[in-house]
Amino acid sequence: KAGVTQTPRYLIKTRGQQVTLSCSPISGHRSVSWYQQTPGQGLQFLFEYFSETQRNKGNFPGRFSGRQFSNSRSEMNVSTLELGDSALYLCASGQAGTSAYEQYFGPGTRLTVT
Amino acid sequence: KQEVTQIPAALSVPEGENLVLNCSFTDSAIYNLQWFRQDPGKGLTSLLLIQSSQREQTSGRLNASLDKSSGRSTLYIAASQPGDSATYLCAVPNTGNQFYFGTGTSLTVIP
């Protein structure tokens, strides 16, 4: 079974631009979560989608948004990029909408904002 | 809000040594606890998931224990190898699949 895939793997953007990251969960998984990882803040939760609905949202500004499609693939969008948005963005997929199941992470998208 | 702490922040051991990584959490009402490994610049690899009703979970040279009442979990690595060098993270979820991560333990196994 294929793992979680994320595209692109690397991105370089300029301040003020916007970016869209994509995550394809493991087949059959309906929950997709997004995290931001930086050296200073560690892993921080962005949001979680289940069956195309955002169920949880972390403490990030409205510039960070996401969506999930009917095939469970998810996209994350960051508008008006700032230097501080440079990070590794990770998505995780889970089998169901409860916390009882193991979460599987993708390889991440490394975003650099210049 | 759940807070997860990992001690030590960094650990260096000679190859072959057994070692223990610690994880503590403030809210004992957890569903499960998951241990991950992260290599530099890479994603997270799931190592072990231990359910709240379990005390231990084993996979190969890895053994995770969970003591909900005291808010602690340990990851025991037997006969460490240089390939075990990585950052180890523990995480606990809330009801909505939001994980609270520890800050990690950076492990170096010296050949």
PDB file of C-alpha atoms in Angstrom:
ATOM      1  CA  LYS A   1       0.000   0.000   0.000  1.00  0.00           C
ATOM      2  CA  ALA A   2       1.421   3.386  -0.944  1.00  0.00           C
ATOM      3  CA  GLY A   3       2.232   5.796   1.853  1.00  0.00           C
ATOM      4  CA  VAL A   4       1.289   9.417   2.279  1.00  0.00           C
ATOM      5  CA  THR A   5       2.579  11.524  -0.579  1.00  0.00           C
ATOM      6  CA  GLN A   6       3.176  15.251  -0.614  1.00  0.00           C
ATOM      7  CA  THR A   7       3.902  17.504  -3.543  1.00  0.00           C
ATOM      8  CA  PRO A   8       5.970  19.397  -4.235  1.00  0.00           C
ATOM      9  CA  ARG A   9       8.838  18.317  -2.017  1.00  0.00           C
ATOM     10  CA  TYR A  10      10.628  21.660  -2.208  1.00  0.00           C
ATOM     11  CA  LEU A  11       9.429  25.166  -2.918  1.00  0.00           C
ATOM     12  CA  ILE A  12      11.081  28.570  -3.005  1.00  0.00           C
ATOM     13  CA  LYS A  13       8.763  31.558  -2.960  1.00  0.00           C
ATOM     14  CA  THR A  14       9.062  35.294  -2.506  1.00  0.00           C
ATOM     15  CA  ARG A  15       7.427  37.317   0.265  1.00  0.00           C
ATOM     16  CA  GLY A  16       3.907  38.317  -0.652  1.00  0.00           C
ATOM     17  CA  GLN A  17       3.307  35.397  -2.975  1.00  0.00           C
ATOM     18  CA  GLN A  18       0.931  32.554  -2.283  1.00  0.00           C
ATOM     19  CA  VAL A  19       1.544  28.826  -2.322  1.00  0.00           C
ATOM     20  CA  THR A  20      -0.493  25.624  -2.509  1.00  0.00           C
ATOM     21  CA  LEU A  21       0.723  22.340  -1.106  1.00  0.00           C
ATOM     22  CA  SER A  22      -0.855  18.974  -1.810  1.00  0.00           C
ATOM     23  CA  CYS A  23      -1.237  15.827   0.252  1.00  0.00           C
ATOM     24  CA  SER A  24      -2.527  12.436  -0.847  1.00  0.00           C
ATOM     25  CA  PRO A  25      -3.388  10.191   2.086  1.00  0.00           C
ATOM     26  CA  ILE A  26      -3.056   6.442   2.283  1.00  0.00           C
ATOM     27  CA  SER A  27      -5.801   4.728   0.331  1.00  0.00           C
ATOM     28  CA  GLY A  28      -8.877   4.351   2.501  1.00  0.00           C
ATOM     29  CA  HIS A  29      -7.842   7.007   4.994  1.00  0.00           C
ATOM     30  CA  ARG A  30     -10.340   9.828   5.370  1.00  0.00           C
ATOM     31  CA  SER A  31      -8.593  12.051   7.877  1.00  0.00           C
ATOM     32  CA  VAL A  32      -5.840  14.428   6.831  1.00  0.00           C
ATOM     33  CA  SER A  33      -4.001  16.730   9.211  1.00  0.00           C
ATOM     34  CA  TRP A  34      -1.426  19.406   8.486  1.00  0.00           C
ATOM     35  CA  TYR A  35       1.504  20.475  10.643  1.00  0.00           C
ATOM     36  CA  GLN A  36       4.178  23.122  10.422  1.00  0.00           C
ATOM     37  CA  GLN A  37       7.631  22.286  11.710  1.00  0.00           C
ATOM     38  CA  THR A  38      10.247  24.913  12.447  1.00  0.00           C
ATOM     39  CA  PRO A  39      13.436  24.711  14.518  1.00  0.00           C
ATOM     40  CA  GLY A  40      12.148  27.283  16.987  1.00  0.00           C
ATOM     41  CA  GLN A  41       8.533  26.151  17.445  1.00  0.00           C
ATOM     42  CA  GLY A  42       8.733  22.443  16.743  1.00  0.00           C
ATOM     43  CA  LEU A  43       5.668  20.723  15.310  1.00  0.00           C
ATOM     44  CA  GLN A  44       2.536  22.825  15.367  1.00  0.00           C
ATOM     45  CA  PHE A  45      -0.917  21.728  14.309  1.00  0.00           C
ATOM     46  CA  LEU A  46      -2.514  23.677  11.478  1.00  0.00           C
ATOM     47  CA  PHE A  47      -5.824  21.925  10.795  1.00  0.00           C
ATOM     48  CA  GLU A  48      -7.494  18.601  10.272  1.00  0.00           C
ATOM     49  CA  TYR A  49      -9.989  17.511   7.642  1.00  0.00           C
ATOM     50  CA  PHE A  50     -12.305  14.556   7.718  1.00  0.00           C
ATOM     51  CA  SER A  51     -14.747  13.738   4.949  1.00  0.00           C
ATOM     52  CA  GLU A  52     -14.196  17.147   3.326  1.00  0.00           C
ATOM     53  CA  THR A  53     -14.964  19.037   6.546  1.00  0.00           C
ATOM     54  CA  GLN A  54     -12.485  20.955   8.647  1.00  0.00           C
ATOM     55  CA  ARG A  55     -12.870  19.580  12.128  1.00  0.00           C
ATOM     56  CA  ASN A  56     -10.039  21.241  14.001  1.00  0.00           C
ATOM     57  CA  LYS A  57      -7.951  24.304  13.500  1.00  0.00           C
ATOM     58  CA  GLY A  58      -4.764  25.333  15.217  1.00  0.00           C
ATOM     59  CA  ASN A  59      -3.676  28.790  16.215  1.00  0.00           C
ATOM     60  CA  PHE A  60      -2.555  30.129  12.845  1.00  0.00           C
ATOM     61  CA  PRO A  61      -3.638  33.285  11.017  1.00  0.00           C
ATOM     62  CA  GLY A  62      -6.296  33.213   8.334  1.00  0.00           C
ATOM     63  CA  ARG A  63      -3.598  33.295   5.665  1.00  0.00           C
ATOM     64  CA  PHE A  64      -3.368  29.553   6.209  1.00  0.00           C
ATOM     65  CA  SER A  65      -6.272  27.656   4.745  1.00  0.00           C
ATOM     66  CA  GLY A  66      -7.004  24.222   3.439  1.00  0.00           C
ATOM     67  CA  ARG A  67      -9.530  21.969   1.867  1.00  0.00           C
ATOM     68  CA  GLN A  68     -10.194  18.315   1.275  1.00  0.00           C
ATOM     69  CA  PHE A  69     -11.617  16.726  -1.806  1.00  0.00           C
ATOM     70  CA  SER A  70     -14.035  13.834  -2.136  1.00  0.00           C
ATOM     71  CA  ASN A  71     -11.126  11.438  -2.763  1.00  0.00           C
ATOM     72  CA  SER A  72      -9.612  12.559   0.566  1.00  0.00           C
ATOM     73  CA  ARG A  73      -6.731  14.394  -1.062  1.00  0.00           C
ATOM     74  CA  SER A  74      -6.056  17.659   0.685  1.00  0.00           C
ATOM     75  CA  GLU A  75      -4.516  20.957  -0.217  1.00  0.00           C
ATOM     76  CA  MET A  76      -3.117  23.652   1.999  1.00  0.00           C
ATOM     77  CA  ASN A  77      -2.812  27.249   0.863  1.00  0.00           C
ATOM     78  CA  VAL A  78      -0.760  30.043   2.352  1.00  0.00           C
ATOM     79  CA  SER A  79      -1.400  33.534   1.050  1.00  0.00           C
ATOM     80  CA  THR A  80       0.749  36.646   1.383  1.00  0.00           C
ATOM     81  CA  LEU A  81       3.817  34.670   2.371  1.00  0.00           C
ATOM     82  CA  GLU A  82       6.069  35.956   5.119  1.00  0.00           C
ATOM     83  CA  LEU A  83       9.670  35.018   5.887  1.00  0.00           C
ATOM     84  CA  GLY A  84       8.475  33.274   9.029  1.00  0.00           C
ATOM     85  CA  ASP A  85       6.425  30.850   6.946  1.00  0.00           C
ATOM     86  CA  SER A  86       9.622  29.093   5.921  1.00  0.00           C
ATOM     87  CA  ALA A  87       9.220  25.620   7.358  1.00  0.00           C
ATOM     88  CA  LEU A  88       8.714  21.948   6.711  1.00  0.00           C
ATOM     89  CA  TYR A  89       5.017  21.306   6.166  1.00  0.00           C
ATOM     90  CA  LEU A  90       3.901  17.810   7.030  1.00  0.00           C
ATOM     91  CA  CYS A  91       0.619  16.107   6.466  1.00  0.00           C
ATOM     92  CA  ALA A  92      -0.644  13.027   8.224  1.00  0.00           C
ATOM     93  CA  SER A  93      -3.410  10.641   7.335  1.00  0.00           C
ATOM     94  CA  GLY A  94      -5.527   8.515   9.599  1.00  0.00           C
ATOM     95  CA  GLN A  95      -7.893   5.685   8.991  1.00  0.00           C
ATOM     96  CA  ALA A  96     -10.890   7.237  10.627  1.00  0.00           C
ATOM     97  CA  GLY A  97     -12.138  10.259  12.421  1.00  0.00           C
ATOM     98  CA  THR A  98     -11.130   9.140  15.878  1.00  0.00           C
ATOM     99  CA  SER A  99      -7.880   9.347  17.734  1.00  0.00           C
ATOM    100  CA  ALA A 100      -7.726   5.613  18.243  1.00  0.00           C
ATOM    101  CA  TYR A 101      -5.932   5.015  14.988  1.00  0.00           C
ATOM    102  CA  GLU A 102      -2.324   5.332  14.033  1.00  0.00           C
ATOM    103  CA  GLN A 103      -1.318   8.426  12.127  1.00  0.00           C
ATOM    104  CA  TYR A 104       1.017   8.196   9.155  1.00  0.00           C
ATOM    105  CA  PHE A 105       3.062  11.131   7.988  1.00  0.00           C
ATOM    106  CA  GLY A 106       4.248  12.110   4.553  1.00  0.00           C
ATOM    107  CA  PRO A 107       7.802  13.199   3.684  1.00  0.00           C
ATOM    108  CA  GLY A 108       6.904  16.870   3.909  1.00  0.00           C
ATOM    109  CA  THR A 109       7.187  19.930   1.719  1.00  0.00           C
ATOM    110  CA  ARG A 110      10.113  22.208   2.460  1.00  0.00           C
ATOM    111  CA  LEU A 111       8.991  25.794   1.869  1.00  0.00           C
ATOM    112  CA  THR A 112      11.575  28.565   1.738  1.00  0.00           C
ATOM    113  CA  VAL A 113      10.355  32.164   1.601  1.00  0.00           C
ATOM    114  CA  THR A 114      12.900  34.760   0.474  1.00  0.00           C
TER     115      THR A 114
ATOM    116  CA  LYS B   1      -4.186  22.130  26.875  1.00  0.00           C
ATOM    117  CA  GLN B   2      -1.989  19.062  26.676  1.00  0.00           C
ATOM    118  CA  GLU B   3       1.724  19.675  27.151  1.00  0.00           C
ATOM    119  CA  VAL B   4       4.266  17.049  26.176  1.00  0.00           C
ATOM    120  CA  THR B   5       7.850  17.074  27.389  1.00  0.00           C
ATOM    121  CA  GLN B   6      10.743  14.892  26.348  1.00  0.00           C
ATOM    122  CA  ILE B   7      13.914  14.357  28.298  1.00  0.00           C
ATOM    123  CA  PRO B   8      16.750  14.385  27.480  1.00  0.00           C
ATOM    124  CA  ALA B   9      16.832  16.797  24.554  1.00  0.00           C
ATOM    125  CA  ALA B  10      19.940  15.082  23.219  1.00  0.00           C
ATOM    126  CA  LEU B  11      21.621  11.790  23.914  1.00  0.00           C
ATOM    127  CA  SER B  12      24.852  10.278  22.656  1.00  0.00           C
ATOM    128  CA  VAL B  13      25.644   6.619  23.279  1.00  0.00           C
ATOM    129  CA  PRO B  14      28.170   4.063  22.009  1.00  0.00           C
ATOM    130  CA  GLU B  15      26.926   1.383  19.663  1.00  0.00           C
ATOM    131  CA  GLY B  16      25.430  -1.639  21.380  1.00  0.00           C
ATOM    132  CA  GLU B  17      24.199   0.196  24.424  1.00  0.00           C
ATOM    133  CA  ASN B  18      20.590  -0.056  25.605  1.00  0.00           C
ATOM    134  CA  LEU B  19      18.878   3.279  26.154  1.00  0.00           C
ATOM    135  CA  VAL B  20      15.651   4.832  27.382  1.00  0.00           C
ATOM    136  CA  LEU B  21      13.909   7.928  26.077  1.00  0.00           C
ATOM    137  CA  ASN B  22      11.350   9.653  28.250  1.00  0.00           C
ATOM    138  CA  CYS B  23       8.094  11.377  27.453  1.00  0.00           C
ATOM    139  CA  SER B  24       5.723  13.037  29.907  1.00  0.00           C
ATOM    140  CA  PHE B  25       2.308  14.586  29.352  1.00  0.00           C
ATOM    141  CA  THR B  26       0.138  16.754  31.544  1.00  0.00           C
ATOM    142  CA  ASP B  27      -3.368  15.458  30.767  1.00  0.00           C
ATOM    143  CA  SER B  28      -3.698  11.756  31.528  1.00  0.00           C
ATOM    144  CA  ALA B  29      -7.024  11.442  29.676  1.00  0.00           C
ATOM    145  CA  ILE B  30      -5.410  10.211  26.488  1.00  0.00           C
ATOM    146  CA  TYR B  31      -6.607   7.798  23.823  1.00  0.00           C
ATOM    147  CA  ASN B  32      -3.161   6.599  22.880  1.00  0.00           C
ATOM    148  CA  LEU B  33       0.427   7.689  22.533  1.00  0.00           C
ATOM    149  CA  GLN B  34       2.524   7.360  19.440  1.00  0.00           C
ATOM    150  CA  TRP B  35       6.287   7.338  19.059  1.00  0.00           C
ATOM    151  CA  PHE B  36       7.870   8.633  15.864  1.00  0.00           C
ATOM    152  CA  ARG B  37      11.313   8.825  14.408  1.00  0.00           C
ATOM    153  CA  GLN B  38      12.481  11.719  12.234  1.00  0.00           C
ATOM    154  CA  ASP B  39      15.657  11.776  10.188  1.00  0.00           C
ATOM    155  CA  PRO B  40      17.091  15.224   9.350  1.00  0.00           C
ATOM    156  CA  GLY B  41      14.917  17.088   6.866  1.00  0.00           C
ATOM    157  CA  LYS B  42      12.541  14.163   6.483  1.00  0.00           C
ATOM    158  CA  GLY B  43       9.020  13.293   7.529  1.00  0.00           C
ATOM    159  CA  LEU B  44       7.976  11.316  10.566  1.00  0.00           C
ATOM    160  CA  THR B  45       8.086   7.530  10.641  1.00  0.00           C
ATOM    161  CA  SER B  46       5.694   5.854  13.030  1.00  0.00           C
ATOM    162  CA  LEU B  47       7.476   3.476  15.382  1.00  0.00           C
ATOM    163  CA  LEU B  48       4.894   2.366  17.897  1.00  0.00           C
ATOM    164  CA  LEU B  49       1.322   3.162  18.824  1.00  0.00           C
ATOM    165  CA  ILE B  50       0.384   2.282  22.366  1.00  0.00           C
ATOM    166  CA  GLN B  51      -3.296   2.412  23.260  1.00  0.00           C
ATOM    167  CA  SER B  52      -4.444   3.896  26.550  1.00  0.00           C
ATOM    168  CA  SER B  53      -5.531   0.441  27.752  1.00  0.00           C
ATOM    169  CA  GLN B  54      -2.085  -1.032  27.102  1.00  0.00           C
ATOM    170  CA  ARG B  55       0.948  -0.933  29.319  1.00  0.00           C
ATOM    171  CA  GLU B  56       3.520  -1.956  26.720  1.00  0.00           C
ATOM    172  CA  GLN B  57       4.015  -2.345  23.005  1.00  0.00           C
ATOM    173  CA  THR B  58       6.971  -3.974  21.299  1.00  0.00           C
ATOM    174  CA  SER B  59       8.408  -3.912  17.812  1.00  0.00           C
ATOM    175  CA  GLY B  60      11.763  -5.544  17.219  1.00  0.00           C
ATOM    176  CA  ARG B  61      14.371  -3.832  19.373  1.00  0.00           C
ATOM    177  CA  LEU B  62      11.882  -1.176  20.475  1.00  0.00           C
ATOM    178  CA  ASN B  63       9.647  -1.329  23.506  1.00  0.00           C
ATOM    179  CA  ALA B  64       7.281   1.433  24.553  1.00  0.00           C
ATOM    180  CA  SER B  65       5.623   1.594  27.922  1.00  0.00           C
ATOM    181  CA  LEU B  66       2.762   3.762  29.082  1.00  0.00           C
ATOM    182  CA  ASP B  67       1.725   4.814  32.564  1.00  0.00           C
ATOM    183  CA  LYS B  68      -1.336   6.988  32.144  1.00  0.00           C
ATOM    184  CA  SER B  69      -1.797   7.740  35.819  1.00  0.00           C
ATOM    185  CA  SER B  70       1.638   9.288  36.117  1.00  0.00           C
ATOM    186  CA  GLY B  71       1.551  10.842  32.634  1.00  0.00           C
ATOM    187  CA  ARG B  72       4.659   9.069  31.410  1.00  0.00           C
ATOM    188  CA  SER B  73       5.849   6.938  28.553  1.00  0.00           C
ATOM    189  CA  THR B  74       9.251   5.489  27.819  1.00  0.00           C
ATOM    190  CA  LEU B  75      10.811   4.191  24.627  1.00  0.00           C
ATOM    191  CA  TYR B  76      13.424   1.535  25.221  1.00  0.00           C
ATOM    192  CA  ILE B  77      15.893   0.804  22.424  1.00  0.00           C
ATOM    193  CA  ALA B  78      17.920  -2.357  22.823  1.00  0.00           C
ATOM    194  CA  ALA B  79      21.373  -2.905  21.373  1.00  0.00           C
ATOM    195  CA  SER B  80      21.543   0.498  19.693  1.00  0.00           C
ATOM    196  CA  GLN B  81      23.003   0.811  16.190  1.00  0.00           C
ATOM    197  CA  PRO B  82      24.361   3.812  14.256  1.00  0.00           C
ATOM    198  CA  GLY B  83      21.272   3.588  12.044  1.00  0.00           C
ATOM    199  CA  ASP B  84      19.157   4.426  15.079  1.00  0.00           C
ATOM    200  CA  SER B  85      20.584   7.951  15.056  1.00  0.00           C
ATOM    201  CA  ALA B  86      17.638  10.301  14.568  1.00  0.00           C
ATOM    202  CA  THR B  87      15.234  12.498  16.498  1.00  0.00           C
ATOM    203  CA  TYR B  88      12.574  10.630  18.416  1.00  0.00           C
ATOM    204  CA  LEU B  89       9.239  12.288  19.060  1.00  0.00           C
ATOM    205  CA  CYS B  90       6.321  11.249  21.173  1.00  0.00           C
ATOM    206  CA  ALA B  91       2.831  12.546  20.496  1.00  0.00           C
ATOM    207  CA  VAL B  92      -0.591  12.321  22.084  1.00  0.00           C
ATOM    208  CA  PRO B  93      -3.822  13.144  20.250  1.00  0.00           C
ATOM    209  CA  ASN B  94      -6.880  14.954  21.416  1.00  0.00           C
ATOM    210  CA  THR B  95     -10.351  13.783  20.442  1.00  0.00           C
ATOM    211  CA  GLY B  96     -10.086  15.393  17.037  1.00  0.00           C
ATOM    212  CA  ASN B  97      -6.879  13.837  15.767  1.00  0.00           C
ATOM    213  CA  GLN B  98      -4.821  16.868  16.718  1.00  0.00           C
ATOM    214  CA  PHE B  99      -1.458  15.664  17.939  1.00  0.00           C
ATOM    215  CA  TYR B 100       0.498  17.370  20.667  1.00  0.00           C
ATOM    216  CA  PHE B 101       4.159  16.695  20.098  1.00  0.00           C
ATOM    217  CA  GLY B 102       7.079  16.719  22.439  1.00  0.00           C
ATOM    218  CA  THR B 103      10.182  18.652  21.497  1.00  0.00           C
ATOM    219  CA  GLY B 104      12.007  15.443  20.715  1.00  0.00           C
ATOM    220  CA  THR B 105      15.179  13.665  21.760  1.00  0.00           C
ATOM    221  CA  SER B 106      18.075  13.811  19.323  1.00  0.00           C
ATOM    222  CA  LEU B 107      19.868  10.480  19.500  1.00  0.00           C
ATOM    223  CA  THR B 108      23.384   9.851  18.231  1.00  0.00           C
ATOM    224  CA  VAL B 109      24.776   6.325  18.290  1.00  0.00           C
ATOM    225  CA  ILE B 110      28.547   6.334  17.980  1.00  0.00           C
ATOM    226  CA  PRO B 111      30.096   3.418  16.070  1.00  0.00           C
TER     227      PRO B 111
END
